[in-house]
XYZ file of C-alpha atoms in Angstrom:
776
model
C -0.244 0.120 -0.069
C 1.037 4.026 -0.422
C 3.186 5.521 1.839
C 2.972 9.449 2.137
C 5.717 11.544 3.503
C 4.878 15.056 3.931
C 7.744 17.853 5.355
C 6.969 21.471 6.206
C 10.472 23.550 6.442
C 10.405 26.900 7.615
C 12.515 29.291 9.237
C 13.219 28.491 13.006
C 10.158 27.177 15.025
C 10.500 27.844 19.076
C 11.274 25.165 20.860
C 8.557 24.978 23.344
C 6.166 24.824 20.276
C 7.981 22.036 18.332
C 6.660 18.819 19.860
C 3.084 19.893 20.040
C 2.845 21.484 16.781
C 4.187 18.070 15.459
C 1.635 16.190 17.321
C -1.411 18.303 16.058
C -0.132 17.998 12.533
C -0.226 14.145 12.999
C -3.532 14.229 14.392
C -5.077 16.732 11.930
C -3.836 14.929 8.656
C -4.844 11.509 10.002
C -8.209 12.809 11.052
C -8.934 14.208 7.797
C -7.682 11.501 5.934
C -9.990 8.917 7.637
C -13.037 11.198 7.566
C -12.423 11.569 3.675
C -13.173 7.629 3.965
C -9.012 6.541 3.498
C -7.168 4.317 6.056
C -3.628 3.674 7.061
C -1.694 1.299 9.284
C 0.526 3.471 10.985
C 1.592 7.234 11.450
C 4.659 9.064 13.234
C 5.669 12.795 13.535
C 9.326 13.971 13.604
C 10.420 17.873 14.477
C 13.513 19.639 14.131
C 13.818 23.562 14.449
C 13.012 23.866 11.040
C 10.765 21.262 9.914
C 7.784 19.314 10.710
C 7.513 15.779 9.026
C 4.987 13.024 9.150
C 5.483 9.692 7.988
C 2.547 7.781 7.160
C 2.456 4.163 6.052
C 0.084 1.489 4.459
C -2.336 4.477 3.146
C -5.236 3.380 1.120
C -5.237 4.516 -2.556
C -8.854 5.480 -2.847
C -11.855 6.042 -1.011
C -14.585 3.959 -1.083
C -17.669 4.172 -3.031
C -20.336 5.513 -0.777
C -24.321 4.219 -1.145
C -26.571 5.348 1.435
C -30.199 6.047 1.541
C -31.626 9.252 3.260
C -34.739 9.633 4.806
C -36.669 12.505 4.086
C -40.055 13.892 4.889
C -43.594 12.865 4.389
C -44.979 13.434 1.075
C -47.603 15.474 2.450
C -45.332 17.734 4.224
C -45.193 21.483 3.594
C -43.188 22.406 0.621
C -40.505 24.319 2.819
C -39.601 21.240 4.569
C -39.520 19.265 1.144
C -37.209 21.852 -0.178
C -34.952 21.558 2.743
C -34.594 18.165 2.188
C -33.645 18.309 -1.262
C -30.893 20.749 -0.405
C -29.577 18.712 1.959
C -29.328 15.533 0.119
C -28.080 17.464 -2.909
C -31.247 16.788 -5.269
C -32.190 19.490 -7.715
C -35.934 18.208 -7.868
C -38.450 16.277 -5.902
C -38.455 13.937 -9.146
C -35.022 12.814 -8.406
C -36.139 11.278 -5.059
C -37.862 8.115 -4.229
C -40.869 7.575 -2.413
C -41.097 4.576 -0.018
C -43.930 3.200 1.930
C -44.357 2.639 5.879
C -47.877 0.868 7.281
C -47.771 3.306 9.982
C -46.322 6.568 8.621
C -47.441 6.531 5.197
C -45.591 7.570 2.162
C -42.200 9.685 2.589
C -39.351 10.858 0.506
C -36.057 8.947 0.407
C -32.897 9.988 -1.436
C -30.396 7.523 -2.843
C -26.970 9.277 -2.470
C -24.010 7.772 -4.665
C -20.679 9.171 -4.085
C -18.149 7.447 -6.056
C -14.700 7.280 -4.260
C -11.830 9.925 -4.804
C -7.986 9.134 -4.997
C -5.793 9.830 -2.398
C -3.683 12.024 -4.087
C -6.835 14.402 -4.686
C -7.998 14.273 -1.012
C -4.429 15.153 0.040
C -4.318 17.946 -2.240
C -7.500 19.295 -0.754
C -6.913 18.350 2.665
C -3.274 19.684 3.301
C -3.915 23.478 2.191
C -6.956 23.492 4.434
C -4.665 22.455 7.615
C -1.869 24.718 6.898
C -4.303 27.574 6.695
C -6.158 26.807 10.172
C -2.928 25.244 11.682
C -3.577 25.848 15.373
C -0.137 27.830 16.622
C -0.245 29.845 19.538
C 1.387 32.612 17.946
C 1.581 33.162 14.068
C 2.892 35.585 11.558
C 2.609 36.868 8.009
C 5.278 37.679 5.885
C 6.688 38.543 2.283
C 4.854 40.731 -0.576
C 1.662 39.032 -0.123
C 1.134 40.028 3.332
C 0.891 43.777 1.881
C -2.536 45.639 2.225
C -5.142 44.041 -0.107
C -5.334 46.083 -3.232
C -2.018 47.205 -3.434
C 0.802 46.014 -5.082
C 4.586 45.392 -4.018
C 7.627 44.152 -6.490
C 4.436 42.891 -8.812
C 2.564 40.933 -6.289
C -0.586 41.456 -4.841
C -0.668 42.064 -1.449
C -3.228 39.889 0.017
C -3.827 41.163 3.813
C -5.234 39.050 6.272
C -6.154 36.422 3.617
C -2.143 35.618 3.091
C -0.762 32.088 4.688
C 0.146 32.591 8.373
C 3.118 30.334 9.853
C 5.207 30.509 13.383
C 7.824 31.461 11.287
C 8.168 31.870 7.245
C 7.100 28.946 5.819
C 9.936 27.768 2.665
C 9.046 24.789 1.326
C 6.643 21.853 1.379
C 7.468 18.439 0.542
C 4.691 15.834 -0.107
C 5.147 12.476 -1.889
C 2.501 9.789 -2.208
C 3.114 5.907 -3.490
C 4.083 2.319 -3.061
C 7.306 1.034 -2.343
C 7.800 -0.968 -5.357
C 6.930 2.296 -7.177
C 8.377 5.550 -8.035
C 5.995 8.082 -5.800
C 4.274 11.019 -7.359
C 4.341 14.360 -6.245
C 0.868 15.286 -4.629
C 0.357 18.882 -6.319
C -1.017 21.828 -4.525
C -0.235 25.480 -3.680
C -0.794 27.563 -0.696
C 0.782 30.878 0.249
C 2.499 31.099 -2.897
C 4.492 27.817 -1.961
C 4.000 24.750 -4.505
C 4.686 21.299 -3.209
C 7.581 19.042 -4.481
C 9.941 16.348 -3.454
C 12.981 19.071 -2.780
C 14.285 19.607 0.670
C 17.527 21.329 2.117
C 19.631 19.927 4.621
C 21.577 21.556 7.502
C 21.647 25.490 6.840
C 25.760 25.734 6.987
C 26.643 22.182 6.364
C 24.360 21.221 3.430
C 22.616 23.976 1.955
C 22.215 22.677 -1.276
C 18.964 21.109 -2.405
C 17.888 17.368 -2.419
C 15.604 15.618 -3.974
C 13.899 12.588 -2.397
C 11.464 9.762 -2.818
C 10.076 8.730 0.242
C 10.639 8.489 4.115
C 13.503 6.036 3.735
C 15.913 7.768 1.247
C 14.265 11.289 3.162
C 15.832 10.255 6.805
C 18.909 8.891 5.351
C 19.968 11.799 2.790
C 19.031 14.279 5.421
C 21.140 12.464 8.060
C 23.864 12.850 5.043
C 23.049 16.539 5.179
C 23.968 16.876 9.242
C 20.256 17.083 10.306
C 18.806 14.228 12.732
C 14.816 14.534 12.061
C 14.221 12.567 15.261
C 14.068 14.673 18.435
C 14.416 11.665 20.848
C 17.539 10.582 19.100
C 18.847 14.130 19.471
C 18.278 14.131 23.082
C 19.745 10.594 23.135
C 22.910 12.054 21.363
C 22.990 15.407 23.585
C 22.905 13.402 26.784
C 25.427 10.959 25.936
C 27.764 12.972 24.372
C 27.447 15.969 27.360
C 27.911 12.906 29.998
C 30.930 11.286 28.233
C 32.585 14.558 27.748
C 32.056 15.817 31.422
C 33.200 12.360 32.746
C 36.416 12.469 30.302
C 37.318 15.788 32.451
C 36.648 14.626 35.577
C 33.186 16.046 36.047
C 29.504 14.923 36.316
C 26.512 16.456 34.388
C 23.924 17.693 36.186
C 21.115 16.663 34.172
C 18.073 18.333 33.651
C 15.203 17.050 31.493
C 13.205 20.225 30.701
C 16.693 21.877 29.498
C 17.507 18.658 27.360
C 13.847 18.678 25.707
C 14.051 22.651 24.933
C 18.287 22.061 23.678
C 17.242 19.220 21.023
C 14.734 21.729 19.900
C 17.838 24.382 18.751
C 20.088 22.237 16.920
C 19.436 19.941 14.099
C 22.933 18.430 14.113
C 23.995 18.641 17.954
C 27.883 18.832 18.768
C 28.617 19.282 22.175
C 31.346 21.437 23.852
C 32.812 22.189 27.220
C 33.087 26.033 27.981
C 34.207 27.515 31.591
C 34.113 30.374 33.580
C 36.325 31.814 36.161
C 36.575 29.897 39.741
C 35.691 33.138 41.649
C 31.876 33.252 40.581
C 31.569 29.999 42.397
C 31.236 32.193 45.814
C 27.689 32.395 44.081
C 25.120 30.373 45.431
C 24.792 27.182 42.758
C 21.350 27.614 42.604
C 21.785 31.406 40.910
C 25.120 29.905 39.048
C 22.789 27.224 37.493
C 19.716 29.480 36.586
C 21.848 32.088 35.022
C 23.442 29.724 32.419
C 20.260 27.489 32.163
C 17.966 30.753 31.351
C 20.623 32.668 29.298
C 22.925 30.145 27.220
C 21.118 27.016 27.693
C 23.908 25.385 28.860
C 24.505 22.252 31.412
C 26.573 23.049 34.341
C 28.696 20.372 35.765
C 30.236 19.361 39.401
C 33.407 17.593 40.262
C 33.019 13.978 40.222
C 31.441 12.823 43.301
C 30.889 15.926 44.548
C 27.847 18.013 45.671
C 29.331 21.820 44.819
C 29.403 22.946 41.262
C 32.364 23.242 38.999
C 33.350 26.267 36.819
C 33.013 24.022 33.705
C 29.489 23.733 31.874
C 28.363 22.056 28.567
C 27.291 23.880 25.294
C 25.355 22.329 22.866
C 26.342 23.916 19.082
C 24.417 23.342 15.719
C 27.348 23.156 13.757
C 31.134 21.163 13.571
C 33.324 24.157 13.639
C 36.921 24.006 11.970
C 38.411 24.591 15.338
C 37.125 22.093 17.449
C 34.568 24.716 18.731
C 37.019 26.445 20.581
C 35.513 29.731 19.295
C 32.075 28.703 20.310
C 32.879 27.747 23.682
C 34.615 30.872 24.208
C 31.770 33.039 23.094
C 29.489 31.462 25.513
C 31.946 31.657 28.532
C 32.144 35.492 27.598
C 28.111 35.572 27.937
C 27.912 33.708 31.085
C 31.177 35.253 32.818
C 28.657 38.970 32.113
C 25.902 37.114 33.580
C 27.432 35.846 36.445
C 28.891 39.372 37.167
C 25.913 40.633 37.618
C 24.296 37.863 39.615
C 27.242 38.098 42.235
C 26.590 42.148 42.190
C 22.953 41.166 43.249
C 23.905 38.611 45.575
C 26.735 40.790 47.577
C 24.241 43.808 47.408
C 21.515 41.516 49.107
C 24.165 40.742 52.032
C 25.083 44.295 52.644
C 21.654 46.049 52.008
C 20.520 46.508 55.614
C 17.454 48.237 55.981
C 17.278 50.741 58.931
C 16.203 48.833 61.894
C 14.339 51.662 63.595
C 11.901 51.852 61.177
C 11.169 48.386 61.443
C 10.318 47.802 64.813
C 6.212 48.131 64.351
C 6.410 45.084 61.934
C 9.145 43.372 64.072
C 6.755 43.323 66.927
C 3.816 42.223 64.755
C 5.289 39.159 63.512
C 7.399 38.443 66.282
C 10.787 38.614 64.000
C 14.622 39.332 65.404
C 15.969 42.253 63.359
C 19.300 40.504 64.339
C 18.890 38.183 61.023
C 18.770 39.302 57.541
C 15.702 37.243 56.543
C 13.615 38.872 59.759
C 14.470 42.002 58.494
C 13.569 41.318 54.565
C 10.202 40.233 56.116
C 9.715 43.661 58.438
C 10.361 45.681 55.252
C 8.201 43.506 53.146
C 5.426 44.474 55.723
C 6.710 47.787 56.785
C 6.693 49.273 52.750
C 2.874 47.937 52.287
C 3.861 46.026 49.081
C 0.186 45.291 47.468
C -0.654 41.550 46.666
C -3.848 42.794 44.946
C -5.696 45.848 45.311
C -8.686 44.439 46.843
C -6.735 41.893 49.031
C -4.291 43.894 50.975
C -0.431 43.805 51.095
C 1.493 41.061 51.403
C 2.283 41.787 55.268
C -1.734 41.154 55.518
C -1.579 38.099 53.276
C 1.370 36.579 55.312
C -0.684 37.176 58.860
C -3.289 35.254 57.278
C -1.098 32.484 56.095
C 0.533 32.358 59.315
C -2.655 31.651 61.314
C -3.846 29.145 58.590
C -0.584 27.607 58.815
C -0.749 27.566 62.823
C -4.317 25.445 62.243
C -3.364 23.326 59.690
C -0.272 22.083 61.278
C -1.719 19.579 63.719
C -3.562 18.125 61.197
C -0.874 17.346 59.137
C 1.537 16.627 62.270
C 3.441 19.582 61.797
C 4.640 21.963 64.589
C 2.512 24.954 64.935
C 5.476 27.059 65.951
C 7.535 25.969 62.759
C 4.463 26.271 60.573
C 3.809 29.730 61.566
C 7.627 30.996 61.316
C 7.914 29.028 57.804
C 4.776 31.339 57.216
C 6.196 34.591 58.290
C 9.430 34.038 56.418
C 8.124 32.494 53.056
C 7.978 35.784 50.930
C 10.917 37.457 52.766
C 13.377 36.785 49.985
C 10.508 38.904 47.468
C 12.522 41.907 48.564
C 15.963 40.340 47.537
C 17.772 42.154 44.482
C 18.718 38.582 43.347
C 14.876 37.395 43.237
C 13.793 40.708 41.702
C 16.343 39.978 38.721
C 15.822 36.071 39.034
C 12.376 35.647 39.915
C 12.847 31.797 39.221
C 14.510 31.715 42.607
C 11.635 32.955 44.919
C 11.503 30.226 47.357
C 15.091 28.953 46.861
C 16.703 32.046 48.054
C 14.750 32.228 50.954
C 15.896 28.903 51.698
C 19.270 29.625 51.320
C 19.101 32.557 53.579
C 17.208 30.601 56.259
C 19.623 28.280 56.310
C 22.573 30.647 56.656
C 20.808 32.678 59.540
C 20.180 29.308 61.417
C 16.639 28.475 60.901
C 15.307 24.966 61.472
C 15.734 22.464 58.389
C 11.826 22.086 58.083
C 11.285 25.922 58.201
C 13.977 26.590 55.615
C 12.691 23.947 53.160
C 8.835 25.060 53.642
C 10.107 28.504 52.537
C 11.138 26.783 49.153
C 8.550 24.579 48.734
C 5.378 25.952 49.554
C 5.348 27.135 46.099
C 5.006 23.551 44.998
C 3.503 21.932 42.955
C 3.725 24.512 40.202
C 2.705 22.281 37.340
C 1.386 18.588 36.717
C 5.185 17.364 36.606
C 6.291 18.936 39.686
C 6.543 16.898 42.969
C 4.608 17.886 45.975
C 5.760 19.033 49.469
C 6.271 16.039 52.000
C 7.757 17.784 54.945
C 4.822 18.052 57.354
C 5.669 21.908 58.089
C 5.954 22.420 54.059
C 2.742 20.868 53.525
C 0.908 22.977 56.350
C 2.082 26.411 54.405
C 1.656 24.869 51.200
C -2.236 24.383 51.683
C -2.468 27.482 53.820
C -0.760 29.762 51.063
C -2.951 27.892 48.552
C -6.148 28.095 50.316
C -5.622 31.861 50.985
C -4.960 32.691 47.199
C -8.537 30.727 46.526
C -10.523 32.160 49.457
C -9.210 35.440 48.350
C -10.341 35.499 45.132
C -13.566 34.378 45.716
C -14.331 36.791 48.052
C -13.401 39.312 45.688
C -15.423 37.247 42.573
C -12.292 37.178 40.691
C -12.976 33.360 39.615
C -11.792 31.596 36.391
C -14.106 31.749 33.729
C -13.914 29.732 30.837
C -10.410 29.510 29.531
C -9.554 32.516 31.495
C -7.524 31.940 35.023
C -5.223 35.073 35.281
C -4.502 34.085 38.837
C -3.618 30.497 38.362
C -6.574 29.261 40.784
C -6.828 26.089 38.825
C -3.479 25.491 39.461
C -3.765 26.355 43.120
C -6.575 23.995 43.639
C -4.924 21.321 41.966
C -2.071 22.056 44.090
C -4.193 21.526 47.353
C -5.746 18.261 45.854
C -2.017 16.732 45.249
C -0.808 17.728 48.315
C -3.633 16.348 50.239
C -4.004 12.730 48.051
C -0.507 12.188 47.491
C 0.505 12.864 51.357
C -2.811 10.824 52.386
C -3.925 13.564 54.462
C -7.715 12.659 55.855
C -9.358 15.975 57.011
C -11.911 17.819 55.046
C -10.924 21.142 53.834
C -14.224 22.814 54.642
C -13.860 24.461 57.932
C -10.414 25.994 56.724
C -11.694 27.586 53.537
C -14.580 28.651 55.720
C -12.695 30.347 57.990
C -10.079 31.794 55.895
C -13.189 33.664 53.621
C -14.582 34.881 57.159
C -10.869 36.607 57.930
C -10.909 38.074 54.199
C -14.404 39.426 55.007
C -13.939 40.512 58.556
C -10.453 42.299 57.342
C -8.966 43.993 60.369
C -11.154 44.009 63.566
C -11.797 47.343 65.338
C -10.914 45.836 68.642
C -8.519 42.739 69.996
C -7.925 41.194 66.539
C -5.984 38.418 68.176
C -9.047 37.625 70.191
C -11.356 37.767 67.081
C -8.433 35.318 65.147
C -8.480 33.152 68.346
C -12.445 32.422 67.686
C -12.046 32.075 63.912
C -9.183 29.158 64.736
C -11.558 27.842 67.219
C -14.485 27.459 64.515
C -12.217 25.779 62.247
C -11.190 23.123 64.692
C -14.850 22.700 66.050
C -16.362 22.823 62.507
C -18.895 25.755 63.773
C -19.280 26.910 60.155
C -21.648 24.172 58.726
C -24.626 26.159 59.864
C -22.307 29.682 59.069
C -20.940 31.782 62.124
C -23.337 30.255 64.400
C -20.841 29.623 66.746
C -19.122 33.001 66.075
C -21.992 35.078 66.357
C -22.731 33.684 69.929
C -19.091 34.465 70.894
C -18.926 37.911 69.361
C -21.907 39.249 71.350
C -20.284 38.280 74.559
C -16.826 39.478 73.457
C -17.088 42.961 71.438
C -20.809 44.182 69.757
C -18.959 45.705 66.954
C -18.000 42.136 65.836
C -21.417 41.213 65.480
C -21.789 43.481 62.308
C -18.654 41.854 60.717
C -19.405 38.164 61.328
C -22.946 38.262 60.285
C -21.594 39.263 56.867
C -20.262 35.974 56.233
C -21.773 35.148 52.779
C -21.995 30.962 52.812
C -22.572 31.000 49.234
C -18.643 31.869 48.661
C -17.840 28.825 50.916
C -20.680 26.831 48.987
C -19.524 27.929 45.536
C -15.373 27.384 46.175
C -16.270 23.723 47.504
C -18.041 22.790 44.258
C -14.762 24.103 42.610
C -12.780 22.172 44.511
C -14.939 19.064 43.543
C -14.812 19.896 39.812
C -11.090 20.018 40.093
C -11.182 16.784 41.861
C -13.020 14.794 39.139
C -10.954 16.353 36.324
C -7.662 14.746 38.386
C -9.156 11.646 38.947
C -10.369 11.044 35.552
C -7.140 12.020 33.970
C -5.886 9.175 36.594
C -8.158 6.423 35.001
C -10.934 6.717 37.444
C -14.390 6.529 35.830
C -16.188 9.781 35.999
C -19.647 7.903 36.549
C -18.285 6.617 40.119
C -17.004 9.473 40.795
C -20.241 11.101 40.492
C -21.861 8.333 42.377
C -19.789 9.076 45.269
C -19.226 12.975 45.485
C -21.772 14.527 47.289
C -22.732 18.572 47.465
C -21.328 18.645 51.019
C -18.155 16.131 50.638
C -14.798 17.791 51.090
C -12.351 15.197 52.294
C -10.856 14.660 49.304
C -8.972 11.601 50.266
C -11.989 9.973 51.643
C -13.680 10.460 48.101
C -11.046 8.975 46.447
C -11.005 5.568 49.118
C -14.877 5.671 48.341
C -14.345 5.586 44.278
C -11.366 2.847 44.652
C -13.938 0.818 47.138
C -16.940 1.142 44.737
C -14.596 0.085 41.613
C -13.275 -2.918 43.385
C -16.792 -4.004 44.142
C -18.538 -3.362 41.212
C -15.879 -5.618 39.417
C -17.222 -8.591 41.278
C -20.403 -10.252 40.641
C -21.703 -9.638 43.849
C -21.509 -5.988 42.804
C -22.694 -6.276 39.268
C -25.871 -8.057 40.570
C -26.586 -5.404 43.293
C -26.045 -2.480 41.071
C -28.474 -4.091 38.614
C -31.072 -4.506 41.794
C -30.553 -1.095 43.342
C -30.918 0.500 39.673
C -34.152 -1.492 39.313
C -35.776 -0.408 42.623
C -34.832 3.089 41.893
C -36.514 2.954 38.790
C -39.797 1.851 40.412
C -39.504 4.404 42.690
C -38.818 6.991 40.386
C -41.875 5.849 38.208
C -44.377 5.335 41.358
C -43.033 8.803 42.816
C -44.006 10.578 39.556
C -47.320 9.012 39.330
C -47.691 10.549 42.958
C -48.125 6.661 44.210
C -48.535 6.613 47.939
C -45.282 4.958 49.412
C -45.144 4.124 53.161
C -43.098 6.125 55.481
C -41.569 2.860 56.892
C -41.707 -0.873 56.309
C -44.440 -2.663 58.430
C -43.232 -6.226 59.206
C -46.820 -7.152 59.595
C -47.538 -6.412 56.276
C -44.751 -8.552 54.959
C -46.486 -12.008 53.162
C -43.840 -13.391 51.316
C -40.839 -15.159 52.452
C -38.478 -13.050 49.942
C -39.610 -10.030 51.149
C -39.597 -10.852 54.543
C -35.687 -11.692 54.115
C -35.134 -8.697 52.219
C -36.224 -6.773 54.806
C -33.582 -8.526 57.611
C -30.885 -7.916 55.073
C -31.596 -4.034 54.452
C -31.379 -3.726 58.501
C -28.093 -5.689 58.509
C -26.501 -4.079 55.566
C -27.672 -0.446 56.562
C -26.332 -1.072 60.603
C -23.117 -2.624 59.215
C -22.573 -0.320 56.237
C -23.097 2.778 58.299
C -20.703 1.803 61.542
C -18.186 0.934 58.248
C -18.647 4.747 56.838
C -18.242 6.248 60.363
C -14.796 4.192 60.658
C -13.551 5.301 56.863
C -13.307 1.427 56.311
C -15.301 2.057 52.556
C -14.206 -1.769 51.613
C -16.052 -2.951 54.667
C -18.909 -0.547 53.676
C -19.219 -2.309 50.442
C -18.690 -5.652 51.878
C -21.645 -5.279 54.438
C -24.007 -4.034 50.941
C -22.959 -7.546 49.248
C -25.202 -8.961 51.993
C -28.308 -7.727 49.556
C -27.568 -9.553 46.405
C -29.146 -12.747 47.092
C -32.403 -11.154 48.969
C -32.452 -8.189 46.238
C -32.694 -10.638 43.402
C -34.891 -13.151 44.969
C -37.680 -10.443 45.737
C -37.579 -9.687 42.367
C -38.129 -12.868 41.032
C -40.844 -13.855 43.123
C -42.613 -10.857 44.786
C -45.125 -8.412 42.619
C -44.016 -4.872 43.779
C -47.501 -3.490 42.175
C -49.873 -5.660 44.719
C -53.863 -5.273 44.106
C -54.063 -4.372 48.001
C -52.775 -0.679 48.121
C -51.359 -1.024 52.089
C -48.914 -4.327 50.533
C -48.102 -2.326 47.518
C -47.257 0.990 49.331
C -45.168 -1.351 51.832
C -43.235 -2.999 49.356
C -42.383 0.676 47.793
C -41.185 1.607 51.103
C -39.052 -1.878 51.114
C -37.580 -0.752 47.834
C -37.031 2.791 49.210
C -34.932 1.235 52.046
C -32.847 -0.630 49.345
C -32.250 2.834 47.794
C -31.443 4.428 51.434
C -28.527 1.602 52.383
C -26.958 1.775 49.039
C -27.140 5.339 49.409
C -24.837 5.939 52.372
C -22.211 4.530 50.032
C -22.540 5.739 46.143
C -25.431 7.091 44.447
C -25.946 4.000 42.458
C -28.498 5.817 39.934
C -25.501 7.733 38.504
C -23.373 4.438 37.854
C -23.528 3.143 34.080
C -24.418 -0.378 33.472
């Protein structure tokens, strides 16, 4: 069967866009071909900085002929309906339609539509230009004379304005060949944006700039390899990593590996050549995090360390795109010059941060507020942050006010996660202190990491230092979550404060817009709780933080008010919002009453729903069935770990014969009840044992009583597998009941009693999950 080769060669594509673009190209082409009636055996995409490539094998040479019957309206239908049918079927008049007869519906029109198959070349020639014009680049550009204003001519070329082709970078050539291995492939001819497809490509920009004629993928890949182009990105990564390791080892060094940087560098070169550069030893006085980030961000280079050591060396690995005649000495030297300049800046900022101490007299109030020791540099930084009144958000106050909220919430979370409340409070106070350093101002990526560095230098607990860096985690799906209890407490407090704050000011995510990364914050809360198996509800924590945002600074005795809020978080007073607070507020200070009564419970309810939605997405992405998730999550549920354990237990139970049969019985009971409730049939409030006439219904009542009791006790103990096991005793009694007992008994009292028995089945199973939401 024929194979298709497609290459789109352009100027350099940004590395971050290449992998997705190649995947998009593969999907758009294969989906389009299948939709057009073709099939294929295999497809694989490739990419380099200058080209996207698709290798598609075993494509059918022609689409099938299509014959279908399209049913239309009755022959007595209004003329407008008939004309609409004719247009949709592609018929010019009613005479071209056939009349079919149905015994019940009478005569109606039917269109017999025949579509002859098309050659694959024809389909491809029409498909590729449409794909290129609608390709989903994050950013794209126009170029050349044709991109000028429409109606004007430039160098004899008419301007097309917005109608001209857009691409991420100027598109230079298109290769599109099609044919079986046993024959000479043909060029699929089409034109888009003034570029006509062909069978000619070009190799490496410097090493092999001449034209190369290709036939199919096999010789295409081989010829490009000879022309210094490795089209397989994963192979380029292997070459770079292997050569970098070997070069470092040969010089007594170990490569500091970086998967993200490796992915990016492989997208910057078509022919990777690894070289070793160096900078002066004096720069090693800079913290290694700063050195690594500087070299990584500015020169896309890997750092090294002495073999077997922990500290960095003064040598780094450069990945070039050419084999230089001097062995790469000038390339390595040039990169070294840039690295030295950037490290000079970093060294200046590092020294400035250590020497730039604020006026301690001005920071006394802030120091007293947070219990800071102004003899310690990081404490001074935090005092300055509060003293300067740096705004976090116009509607949410300053960073100092935010730190105060996070500190109190971290203290409340600490006992729940096994952390020392005082260490959690200390870490929360210092968590944002490094934001005022010069080095974080220059390298924002180092926030947290520099805070940890300063914390260790001034003798803080290792847990406090770790929390300063790790409370930002996880910052994405691939990032790890904190595991130290102090880090967990501060990370949760930080994210919950962000969520509740923006919910209070009604700045929630809408559609695809999420400017404050609240979805990421919610996913962070979910991952921290689940991956550390933390068994508590976040509801009271959300409630108390919402109230903190709404109450703000109390007019009198704020410490006492915060103590009440903390007690509310522990005691769960917020399920009937602010009930306990109002009582205490009356006794403490009348002015608190008005503040506390402003609490809007709908904010907490809406935030809980948002967390549940994010949890559903997370669980579905991890392979859990959406119907089981929906069956388990109740509107008020916010113990995330308990929800997951319920879903897991439910999935295991429904995989058994007992589970499958009970599900069928429970759904049957629910359907009968729903139908009778819709008819407003009388259903008894409770089951009257004296009205049970048949042995199966008596057995079912006994089984329901047992299952309800045992399942309820298991759920209280959070043993969801035991709860499922308790329900399994219902399987045989439910089956026997439906086989031998007539629910719709002529005696209305018996019928009402039996419906009440079915209601008991629903009540018993609902303790564990809403079986009506489960497919099957």
